[in-house]
């Protein structure tokens, strides 16, 4: 198997969110996929194989963290589309058949890839007791993000609070299926972004995800309503950092970013 490591939602290596990408003829058994994802040991490893012509999708796509399969992953989808386009394995928009339905990735002339994902349904909830202590900051609001993502989205006081978070990850695991998205309005939009976020996913084996495309399907509707614009840019303020351009289109959210292949090799076993 040919394996590649791709940094997604960045235009330079060693930034953004790294993902493993393997293009296959067919999926092996689930245990094999999970073993490979554990060996790669990035937030997600994507596995894809081509589908027969004439169907609703071009490639089948699955995503695994080091410990579990997930229902949706933005950065590994972007990474897979980047590999398909840069290797010539697929030309033009690519339709992926996934656990979250058919997802479309469209390459742009500027080298960016735009993902068409379902918008997360946000449901306001009371801030759960103990979240403030586990997160290390008092949430202003809290929202359930629905079944595809399975996170608790919370807004905190300001951008500096987001940067300063040092959560108790073991304690955070009790409050959602996957983890917590913490966000705040950008202090200085002149720097080129409208909101900031950080994502902590202890329940799927990821202490802090560097740049999370799927989280932006919840962040886009949240901030579009508050800022009164459908097109926004989010900065995910992890140590690696990355930017995601979002465009809200009702039930769909477009996520745009670049990717860079940094490692390519063969899986020998």
PDB file of C-alpha atoms in Angstrom:
ATOM      1  CA  UNK A   1       0.000   0.000   0.000  1.00  0.00           C
ATOM      2  CA  UNK A   2       1.221   3.482  -0.850  1.00  0.00           C
ATOM      3  CA  UNK A   3       0.880   5.833   2.110  1.00  0.00           C
ATOM      4  CA  UNK A   4       1.138   9.606   2.252  1.00  0.00           C
ATOM      5  CA  UNK A   5       1.156  12.113   5.089  1.00  0.00           C
ATOM      6  CA  UNK A   6      -0.552  15.362   4.116  1.00  0.00           C
ATOM      7  CA  UNK A   7      -0.747  18.598   6.117  1.00  0.00           C
ATOM      8  CA  UNK A   8      -4.256  20.003   5.574  1.00  0.00           C
ATOM      9  CA  UNK A   9      -5.688  23.503   5.976  1.00  0.00           C
ATOM     10  CA  UNK A  10      -2.265  25.035   5.427  1.00  0.00           C
ATOM     11  CA  UNK A  11      -0.063  26.120   2.530  1.00  0.00           C
ATOM     12  CA  UNK A  12       3.216  25.162   4.224  1.00  0.00           C
ATOM     13  CA  UNK A  13       4.600  21.930   5.667  1.00  0.00           C
ATOM     14  CA  UNK A  14       4.644  21.200   9.394  1.00  0.00           C
ATOM     15  CA  UNK A  15       1.527  23.300  10.018  1.00  0.00           C
ATOM     16  CA  UNK A  16      -2.202  22.652   9.769  1.00  0.00           C
ATOM     17  CA  UNK A  17      -3.483  19.151  10.540  1.00  0.00           C
ATOM     18  CA  UNK A  18      -1.561  16.069   9.336  1.00  0.00           C
ATOM     19  CA  UNK A  19      -3.520  13.111   7.978  1.00  0.00           C
ATOM     20  CA  UNK A  20      -2.524   9.752   6.620  1.00  0.00           C
ATOM     21  CA  UNK A  21      -3.966   8.948   3.179  1.00  0.00           C
ATOM     22  CA  UNK A  22      -4.077   5.492   1.590  1.00  0.00           C
ATOM     23  CA  UNK A  23      -5.632   4.884  -1.833  1.00  0.00           C
ATOM     24  CA  UNK A  24      -6.701   1.224  -2.085  1.00  0.00           C
ATOM     25  CA  UNK A  25      -8.365  -1.165  -4.517  1.00  0.00           C
ATOM     26  CA  UNK A  26     -10.841  -2.189  -1.787  1.00  0.00           C
ATOM     27  CA  UNK A  27     -11.133  -1.870   1.981  1.00  0.00           C
ATOM     28  CA  UNK A  28      -9.463  -4.630   4.017  1.00  0.00           C
ATOM     29  CA  UNK A  29     -11.137  -5.727   7.248  1.00  0.00           C
ATOM     30  CA  UNK A  30     -11.815  -3.111   9.913  1.00  0.00           C
ATOM     31  CA  UNK A  31      -9.150  -4.444  12.245  1.00  0.00           C
ATOM     32  CA  UNK A  32      -6.516  -3.932   9.576  1.00  0.00           C
ATOM     33  CA  UNK A  33      -7.668  -0.352   8.977  1.00  0.00           C
ATOM     34  CA  UNK A  34      -7.582   0.390  12.695  1.00  0.00           C
ATOM     35  CA  UNK A  35      -4.090  -1.100  13.060  1.00  0.00           C
ATOM     36  CA  UNK A  36      -2.787   1.095  10.250  1.00  0.00           C
ATOM     37  CA  UNK A  37      -4.400   4.210  11.745  1.00  0.00           C
ATOM     38  CA  UNK A  38      -2.821   3.433  15.113  1.00  0.00           C
ATOM     39  CA  UNK A  39       0.587   3.013  13.447  1.00  0.00           C
ATOM     40  CA  UNK A  40       0.215   6.305  11.540  1.00  0.00           C
ATOM     41  CA  UNK A  41      -0.886   7.892  14.848  1.00  0.00           C
ATOM     42  CA  UNK A  42      -2.258  11.131  13.463  1.00  0.00           C
ATOM     43  CA  UNK A  43      -5.660  12.535  14.358  1.00  0.00           C
ATOM     44  CA  UNK A  44      -7.129  10.721  11.346  1.00  0.00           C
ATOM     45  CA  UNK A  45      -6.029   8.370   8.624  1.00  0.00           C
ATOM     46  CA  UNK A  46      -8.181   8.297   5.484  1.00  0.00           C
ATOM     47  CA  UNK A  47      -8.741   5.177   3.390  1.00  0.00           C
ATOM     48  CA  UNK A  48     -10.303   5.484  -0.061  1.00  0.00           C
ATOM     49  CA  UNK A  49     -10.977   3.218  -3.045  1.00  0.00           C
ATOM     50  CA  UNK A  50     -12.581   3.915  -6.436  1.00  0.00           C
ATOM     51  CA  UNK A  51     -16.207   3.007  -7.081  1.00  0.00           C
ATOM     52  CA  UNK A  52     -17.752   1.779 -10.357  1.00  0.00           C
ATOM     53  CA  UNK A  53     -18.584   4.503 -12.862  1.00  0.00           C
ATOM     54  CA  UNK A  54     -22.147   5.746 -13.112  1.00  0.00           C
ATOM     55  CA  UNK A  55     -23.003   5.738  -9.412  1.00  0.00           C
ATOM     56  CA  UNK A  56     -23.717   8.608  -7.037  1.00  0.00           C
ATOM     57  CA  UNK A  57     -20.087   8.721  -5.841  1.00  0.00           C
ATOM     58  CA  UNK A  58     -16.620   8.282  -7.353  1.00  0.00           C
ATOM     59  CA  UNK A  59     -14.675   7.019  -4.322  1.00  0.00           C
ATOM     60  CA  UNK A  60     -15.544   5.336  -1.045  1.00  0.00           C
ATOM     61  CA  UNK A  61     -13.931   7.059   1.944  1.00  0.00           C
ATOM     62  CA  UNK A  62     -13.507   6.117   5.610  1.00  0.00           C
ATOM     63  CA  UNK A  63     -11.653   7.838   8.452  1.00  0.00           C
ATOM     64  CA  UNK A  64     -10.009   6.340  11.529  1.00  0.00           C
ATOM     65  CA  UNK A  65      -8.391   7.961  14.542  1.00  0.00           C
ATOM     66  CA  UNK A  66      -5.748   5.886  16.373  1.00  0.00           C
ATOM     67  CA  UNK A  67      -8.570   4.350  18.413  1.00  0.00           C
ATOM     68  CA  UNK A  68     -11.922   4.506  16.529  1.00  0.00           C
ATOM     69  CA  UNK A  69     -13.643   5.042  13.178  1.00  0.00           C
ATOM     70  CA  UNK A  70     -15.378   8.439  12.929  1.00  0.00           C
ATOM     71  CA  UNK A  71     -18.473   9.567  11.040  1.00  0.00           C
ATOM     72  CA  UNK A  72     -16.993  12.759   9.595  1.00  0.00           C
ATOM     73  CA  UNK A  73     -13.557  14.309   9.130  1.00  0.00           C
ATOM     74  CA  UNK A  74     -12.862  17.486   7.182  1.00  0.00           C
ATOM     75  CA  UNK A  75      -9.073  17.692   7.154  1.00  0.00           C
ATOM     76  CA  UNK A  76      -8.553  14.068   6.081  1.00  0.00           C
ATOM     77  CA  UNK A  77     -11.139  14.540   3.310  1.00  0.00           C
ATOM     78  CA  UNK A  78      -9.262  17.596   2.091  1.00  0.00           C
ATOM     79  CA  UNK A  79      -6.006  15.626   2.296  1.00  0.00           C
ATOM     80  CA  UNK A  80      -7.499  12.756   0.273  1.00  0.00           C
ATOM     81  CA  UNK A  81      -8.813  15.111  -2.409  1.00  0.00           C
ATOM     82  CA  UNK A  82      -5.384  16.763  -2.547  1.00  0.00           C
ATOM     83  CA  UNK A  83      -3.700  13.383  -3.132  1.00  0.00           C
ATOM     84  CA  UNK A  84      -6.226  12.390  -5.813  1.00  0.00           C
ATOM     85  CA  UNK A  85      -5.707  15.646  -7.696  1.00  0.00           C
ATOM     86  CA  UNK A  86      -1.934  15.933  -7.350  1.00  0.00           C
ATOM     87  CA  UNK A  87      -1.303  12.311  -8.363  1.00  0.00           C
ATOM     88  CA  UNK A  88      -3.763  12.372 -11.267  1.00  0.00           C
ATOM     89  CA  UNK A  89      -5.863   9.596  -9.741  1.00  0.00           C
ATOM     90  CA  UNK A  90      -8.953  11.775 -10.188  1.00  0.00           C
ATOM     91  CA  UNK A  91      -9.602  14.975 -12.127  1.00  0.00           C
ATOM     92  CA  UNK A  92     -12.130  17.673 -11.245  1.00  0.00           C
ATOM     93  CA  UNK A  93     -14.680  17.500  -8.427  1.00  0.00           C
ATOM     94  CA  UNK A  94     -14.678  14.203  -6.563  1.00  0.00           C
ATOM     95  CA  UNK A  95     -17.713  12.673  -4.836  1.00  0.00           C
ATOM     96  CA  UNK A  96     -16.950  10.614  -1.748  1.00  0.00           C
ATOM     97  CA  UNK A  97     -19.349   8.003  -0.367  1.00  0.00           C
ATOM     98  CA  UNK A  98     -19.031   8.213   3.446  1.00  0.00           C
ATOM     99  CA  UNK A  99     -20.888   7.468   6.675  1.00  0.00           C
ATOM    100  CA  UNK A 100     -22.124  11.096   6.485  1.00  0.00           C
ATOM    101  CA  UNK A 101     -23.520  10.752   2.975  1.00  0.00           C
ATOM    102  CA  UNK A 102     -21.967  11.895  -0.290  1.00  0.00           C
ATOM    103  CA  UNK A 103     -19.381  14.636   0.278  1.00  0.00           C
ATOM    104  CA  UNK A 104     -17.987  16.624  -2.648  1.00  0.00           C
ATOM    105  CA  UNK A 105     -14.466  18.083  -2.870  1.00  0.00           C
ATOM    106  CA  UNK A 106     -13.771  20.598  -5.639  1.00  0.00           C
ATOM    107  CA  UNK A 107     -10.259  21.772  -6.584  1.00  0.00           C
ATOM    108  CA  UNK A 108      -9.808  25.476  -7.311  1.00  0.00           C
ATOM    109  CA  UNK A 109      -7.500  27.160  -9.774  1.00  0.00           C
ATOM    110  CA  UNK A 110      -5.580  28.674  -6.853  1.00  0.00           C
ATOM    111  CA  UNK A 111      -4.738  25.221  -5.453  1.00  0.00           C
ATOM    112  CA  UNK A 112      -7.308  25.299  -2.653  1.00  0.00           C
ATOM    113  CA  UNK A 113      -9.891  22.544  -2.217  1.00  0.00           C
ATOM    114  CA  UNK A 114     -13.501  23.280  -1.267  1.00  0.00           C
ATOM    115  CA  UNK A 115     -15.443  20.669   0.673  1.00  0.00           C
ATOM    116  CA  UNK A 116     -19.261  20.519   0.584  1.00  0.00           C
ATOM    117  CA  UNK A 117     -20.368  19.193   3.990  1.00  0.00           C
ATOM    118  CA  UNK A 118     -23.700  19.051   5.830  1.00  0.00           C
ATOM    119  CA  UNK A 119     -24.213  21.955   8.225  1.00  0.00           C
ATOM    120  CA  UNK A 120     -24.272  20.818  11.837  1.00  0.00           C
ATOM    121  CA  UNK A 121     -27.659  21.301  13.548  1.00  0.00           C
ATOM    122  CA  UNK A 122     -27.059  23.448  16.627  1.00  0.00           C
ATOM    123  CA  UNK A 123     -29.248  23.010  19.685  1.00  0.00           C
ATOM    124  CA  UNK A 124     -28.824  25.399  22.612  1.00  0.00           C
ATOM    125  CA  UNK A 125     -28.283  23.577  25.915  1.00  0.00           C
ATOM    126  CA  UNK A 126     -27.587  24.620  29.468  1.00  0.00           C
ATOM    127  CA  UNK A 127     -23.889  24.753  30.265  1.00  0.00           C
ATOM    128  CA  UNK A 128     -23.313  21.401  31.981  1.00  0.00           C
ATOM    129  CA  UNK A 129     -22.207  21.546  35.566  1.00  0.00           C
ATOM    130  CA  UNK A 130     -18.460  21.052  35.807  1.00  0.00           C
ATOM    131  CA  UNK A 131     -17.587  22.096  32.231  1.00  0.00           C
ATOM    132  CA  UNK A 132     -16.078  25.394  33.328  1.00  0.00           C
ATOM    133  CA  UNK A 133     -13.733  23.635  35.738  1.00  0.00           C
ATOM    134  CA  UNK A 134     -12.777  20.939  33.209  1.00  0.00           C
ATOM    135  CA  UNK A 135     -12.212  23.435  30.404  1.00  0.00           C
ATOM    136  CA  UNK A 136     -10.496  26.052  32.533  1.00  0.00           C
ATOM    137  CA  UNK A 137     -12.852  28.880  31.475  1.00  0.00           C
ATOM    138  CA  UNK A 138     -16.510  29.736  32.009  1.00  0.00           C
ATOM    139  CA  UNK A 139     -18.620  29.221  28.839  1.00  0.00           C
ATOM    140  CA  UNK A 140     -20.996  32.022  27.841  1.00  0.00           C
ATOM    141  CA  UNK A 141     -23.151  29.677  25.741  1.00  0.00           C
ATOM    142  CA  UNK A 142     -23.296  25.956  24.965  1.00  0.00           C
ATOM    143  CA  UNK A 143     -24.695  24.056  21.958  1.00  0.00           C
ATOM    144  CA  UNK A 144     -25.082  20.427  21.006  1.00  0.00           C
ATOM    145  CA  UNK A 145     -23.748  19.934  17.458  1.00  0.00           C
ATOM    146  CA  UNK A 146     -25.778  16.891  16.401  1.00  0.00           C
ATOM    147  CA  UNK A 147     -24.966  13.265  15.563  1.00  0.00           C
ATOM    148  CA  UNK A 148     -22.413  13.713  12.759  1.00  0.00           C
ATOM    149  CA  UNK A 149     -20.004  15.673  14.952  1.00  0.00           C
ATOM    150  CA  UNK A 150     -20.982  14.792  18.504  1.00  0.00           C
ATOM    151  CA  UNK A 151     -19.313  17.783  20.173  1.00  0.00           C
ATOM    152  CA  UNK A 152     -20.300  20.387  22.720  1.00  0.00           C
ATOM    153  CA  UNK A 153     -19.687  23.856  21.234  1.00  0.00           C
ATOM    154  CA  UNK A 154     -19.015  26.579  23.803  1.00  0.00           C
ATOM    155  CA  UNK A 155     -18.243  30.274  23.418  1.00  0.00           C
ATOM    156  CA  UNK A 156     -15.841  31.778  25.938  1.00  0.00           C
ATOM    157  CA  UNK A 157     -15.153  35.385  26.858  1.00  0.00           C
ATOM    158  CA  UNK A 158     -12.534  36.373  24.279  1.00  0.00           C
ATOM    159  CA  UNK A 159      -9.737  35.258  21.971  1.00  0.00           C
ATOM    160  CA  UNK A 160      -7.114  35.430  24.711  1.00  0.00           C
ATOM    161  CA  UNK A 161      -9.151  32.980  26.770  1.00  0.00           C
ATOM    162  CA  UNK A 162      -9.185  30.494  23.879  1.00  0.00           C
ATOM    163  CA  UNK A 163      -5.396  30.713  23.496  1.00  0.00           C
ATOM    164  CA  UNK A 164      -4.873  30.257  27.237  1.00  0.00           C
ATOM    165  CA  UNK A 165      -7.001  27.098  27.678  1.00  0.00           C
ATOM    166  CA  UNK A 166      -5.300  24.211  29.479  1.00  0.00           C
ATOM    167  CA  UNK A 167      -8.187  21.772  29.992  1.00  0.00           C
ATOM    168  CA  UNK A 168      -8.444  18.702  32.162  1.00  0.00           C
ATOM    169  CA  UNK A 169      -8.926  16.262  29.276  1.00  0.00           C
ATOM    170  CA  UNK A 170     -10.017  13.344  31.426  1.00  0.00           C
ATOM    171  CA  UNK A 171     -12.752  15.478  32.967  1.00  0.00           C
ATOM    172  CA  UNK A 172     -13.830  16.884  29.571  1.00  0.00           C
ATOM    173  CA  UNK A 173     -14.545  13.395  28.259  1.00  0.00           C
ATOM    174  CA  UNK A 174     -17.770  13.244  30.285  1.00  0.00           C
ATOM    175  CA  UNK A 175     -19.559  16.045  28.428  1.00  0.00           C
ATOM    176  CA  UNK A 176     -19.962  14.911  24.808  1.00  0.00           C
ATOM    177  CA  UNK A 177     -19.578  12.017  22.401  1.00  0.00           C
ATOM    178  CA  UNK A 178     -16.360  13.309  20.791  1.00  0.00           C
ATOM    179  CA  UNK A 179     -15.252  16.402  22.708  1.00  0.00           C
ATOM    180  CA  UNK A 180     -15.404  20.167  23.137  1.00  0.00           C
ATOM    181  CA  UNK A 181     -15.139  23.014  20.625  1.00  0.00           C
ATOM    182  CA  UNK A 182     -14.181  26.252  22.386  1.00  0.00           C
ATOM    183  CA  UNK A 183     -14.556  29.457  20.392  1.00  0.00           C
ATOM    184  CA  UNK A 184     -14.526  33.270  20.607  1.00  0.00           C
ATOM    185  CA  UNK A 185     -14.803  36.262  18.316  1.00  0.00           C
ATOM    186  CA  UNK A 186     -11.535  37.490  16.788  1.00  0.00           C
ATOM    187  CA  UNK A 187     -10.096  40.450  18.646  1.00  0.00           C
ATOM    188  CA  UNK A 188      -8.695  41.998  15.457  1.00  0.00           C
ATOM    189  CA  UNK A 189     -10.462  40.915  12.224  1.00  0.00           C
ATOM    190  CA  UNK A 190      -7.899  42.961  10.261  1.00  0.00           C
ATOM    191  CA  UNK A 191      -5.549  40.004  10.797  1.00  0.00           C
ATOM    192  CA  UNK A 192      -7.666  38.024   8.326  1.00  0.00           C
ATOM    193  CA  UNK A 193      -9.914  35.850  10.493  1.00  0.00           C
ATOM    194  CA  UNK A 194     -13.311  36.372  12.102  1.00  0.00           C
ATOM    195  CA  UNK A 195     -13.316  33.859  14.954  1.00  0.00           C
ATOM    196  CA  UNK A 196     -10.933  31.527  16.752  1.00  0.00           C
ATOM    197  CA  UNK A 197     -11.395  28.013  18.068  1.00  0.00           C
ATOM    198  CA  UNK A 198      -9.663  25.079  19.698  1.00  0.00           C
ATOM    199  CA  UNK A 199     -10.889  21.479  19.697  1.00  0.00           C
ATOM    200  CA  UNK A 200     -10.318  18.860  22.390  1.00  0.00           C
ATOM    201  CA  UNK A 201     -11.459  15.294  21.559  1.00  0.00           C
ATOM    202  CA  UNK A 202     -10.408  12.938  24.374  1.00  0.00           C
ATOM    203  CA  UNK A 203     -13.163  10.417  23.606  1.00  0.00           C
ATOM    204  CA  UNK A 204     -11.610   9.504  20.236  1.00  0.00           C
ATOM    205  CA  UNK A 205      -7.990   9.518  21.379  1.00  0.00           C
ATOM    206  CA  UNK A 206      -7.127  13.096  20.319  1.00  0.00           C
ATOM    207  CA  UNK A 207      -6.112  15.447  23.114  1.00  0.00           C
ATOM    208  CA  UNK A 208      -6.177  18.530  20.858  1.00  0.00           C
ATOM    209  CA  UNK A 209      -6.942  18.400  17.153  1.00  0.00           C
ATOM    210  CA  UNK A 210      -4.730  20.872  15.230  1.00  0.00           C
ATOM    211  CA  UNK A 211      -7.322  22.016  12.618  1.00  0.00           C
ATOM    212  CA  UNK A 212     -10.795  20.477  12.485  1.00  0.00           C
ATOM    213  CA  UNK A 213     -12.846  20.804   9.317  1.00  0.00           C
ATOM    214  CA  UNK A 214     -15.908  19.068  10.763  1.00  0.00           C
ATOM    215  CA  UNK A 215     -16.006  21.463  13.734  1.00  0.00           C
ATOM    216  CA  UNK A 216     -16.337  24.345  11.268  1.00  0.00           C
ATOM    217  CA  UNK A 217     -19.674  22.947  10.057  1.00  0.00           C
ATOM    218  CA  UNK A 218     -20.878  24.003  13.522  1.00  0.00           C
ATOM    219  CA  UNK A 219     -18.730  27.121  13.863  1.00  0.00           C
ATOM    220  CA  UNK A 220     -19.932  28.476  10.505  1.00  0.00           C
ATOM    221  CA  UNK A 221     -23.648  28.675  11.398  1.00  0.00           C
ATOM    222  CA  UNK A 222     -22.840  29.830  14.938  1.00  0.00           C
ATOM    223  CA  UNK A 223     -20.709  32.792  13.857  1.00  0.00           C
ATOM    224  CA  UNK A 224     -22.619  33.580  10.656  1.00  0.00           C
ATOM    225  CA  UNK A 225     -25.705  34.291  12.757  1.00  0.00           C
ATOM    226  CA  UNK A 226     -23.786  36.501  15.189  1.00  0.00           C
ATOM    227  CA  UNK A 227     -21.682  38.361  12.634  1.00  0.00           C
ATOM    228  CA  UNK A 228     -24.365  38.645   9.953  1.00  0.00           C
ATOM    229  CA  UNK A 229     -22.254  37.213   7.113  1.00  0.00           C
ATOM    230  CA  UNK A 230     -22.345  33.887   5.316  1.00  0.00           C
ATOM    231  CA  UNK A 231     -18.647  33.871   4.350  1.00  0.00           C
ATOM    232  CA  UNK A 232     -16.125  33.831   7.196  1.00  0.00           C
ATOM    233  CA  UNK A 233     -12.612  32.688   8.024  1.00  0.00           C
ATOM    234  CA  UNK A 234     -11.813  30.765  11.182  1.00  0.00           C
ATOM    235  CA  UNK A 235      -8.425  30.439  12.847  1.00  0.00           C
ATOM    236  CA  UNK A 236      -7.924  27.236  14.806  1.00  0.00           C
ATOM    237  CA  UNK A 237      -5.434  28.343  17.446  1.00  0.00           C
ATOM    238  CA  UNK A 238      -3.674  25.047  18.167  1.00  0.00           C
ATOM    239  CA  UNK A 239       0.140  24.992  18.329  1.00  0.00           C
ATOM    240  CA  UNK A 240       0.265  23.978  14.618  1.00  0.00           C
ATOM    241  CA  UNK A 241      -2.557  26.373  13.679  1.00  0.00           C
ATOM    242  CA  UNK A 242      -4.523  26.653  10.459  1.00  0.00           C
ATOM    243  CA  UNK A 243      -7.265  28.635   8.742  1.00  0.00           C
ATOM    244  CA  UNK A 244     -10.573  27.450   7.324  1.00  0.00           C
ATOM    245  CA  UNK A 245     -12.693  29.577   4.993  1.00  0.00           C
ATOM    246  CA  UNK A 246     -16.380  28.832   5.565  1.00  0.00           C
ATOM    247  CA  UNK A 247     -19.444  29.649   3.478  1.00  0.00           C
ATOM    248  CA  UNK A 248     -22.849  28.868   4.941  1.00  0.00           C
ATOM    249  CA  UNK A 249     -25.451  27.704   2.409  1.00  0.00           C
ATOM    250  CA  UNK A 250     -28.371  26.651   4.567  1.00  0.00           C
ATOM    251  CA  UNK A 251     -28.148  22.917   5.064  1.00  0.00           C
ATOM    252  CA  UNK A 252     -24.673  22.785   3.558  1.00  0.00           C
ATOM    253  CA  UNK A 253     -21.400  24.388   4.604  1.00  0.00           C
ATOM    254  CA  UNK A 254     -18.463  24.927   2.237  1.00  0.00           C
ATOM    255  CA  UNK A 255     -15.014  24.557   3.814  1.00  0.00           C
ATOM    256  CA  UNK A 256     -11.976  25.709   1.841  1.00  0.00           C
ATOM    257  CA  UNK A 257      -8.274  25.278   2.447  1.00  0.00           C
ATOM    258  CA  UNK A 258      -4.979  24.113   1.016  1.00  0.00           C
ATOM    259  CA  UNK A 259      -2.851  21.048   1.665  1.00  0.00           C
ATOM    260  CA  UNK A 260       0.778  19.961   1.336  1.00  0.00           C
ATOM    261  CA  UNK A 261       2.099  16.397   0.958  1.00  0.00           C
ATOM    262  CA  UNK A 262       5.102  16.027   3.284  1.00  0.00           C
ATOM    263  CA  UNK A 263       5.822  12.252   3.347  1.00  0.00           C
ATOM    264  CA  UNK A 264       5.294   9.490   0.789  1.00  0.00           C
ATOM    265  CA  UNK A 265       6.254   5.844   1.144  1.00  0.00           C
ATOM    266  CA  UNK A 266       5.190   2.187   1.171  1.00  0.00           C
ATOM    267  CA  UNK A 267       3.468   0.226   3.893  1.00  0.00           C
ATOM    268  CA  UNK A 268       5.598  -2.918   4.058  1.00  0.00           C
ATOM    269  CA  UNK A 269       3.401  -5.270   6.111  1.00  0.00           C
TER     270      UNK A 269
END
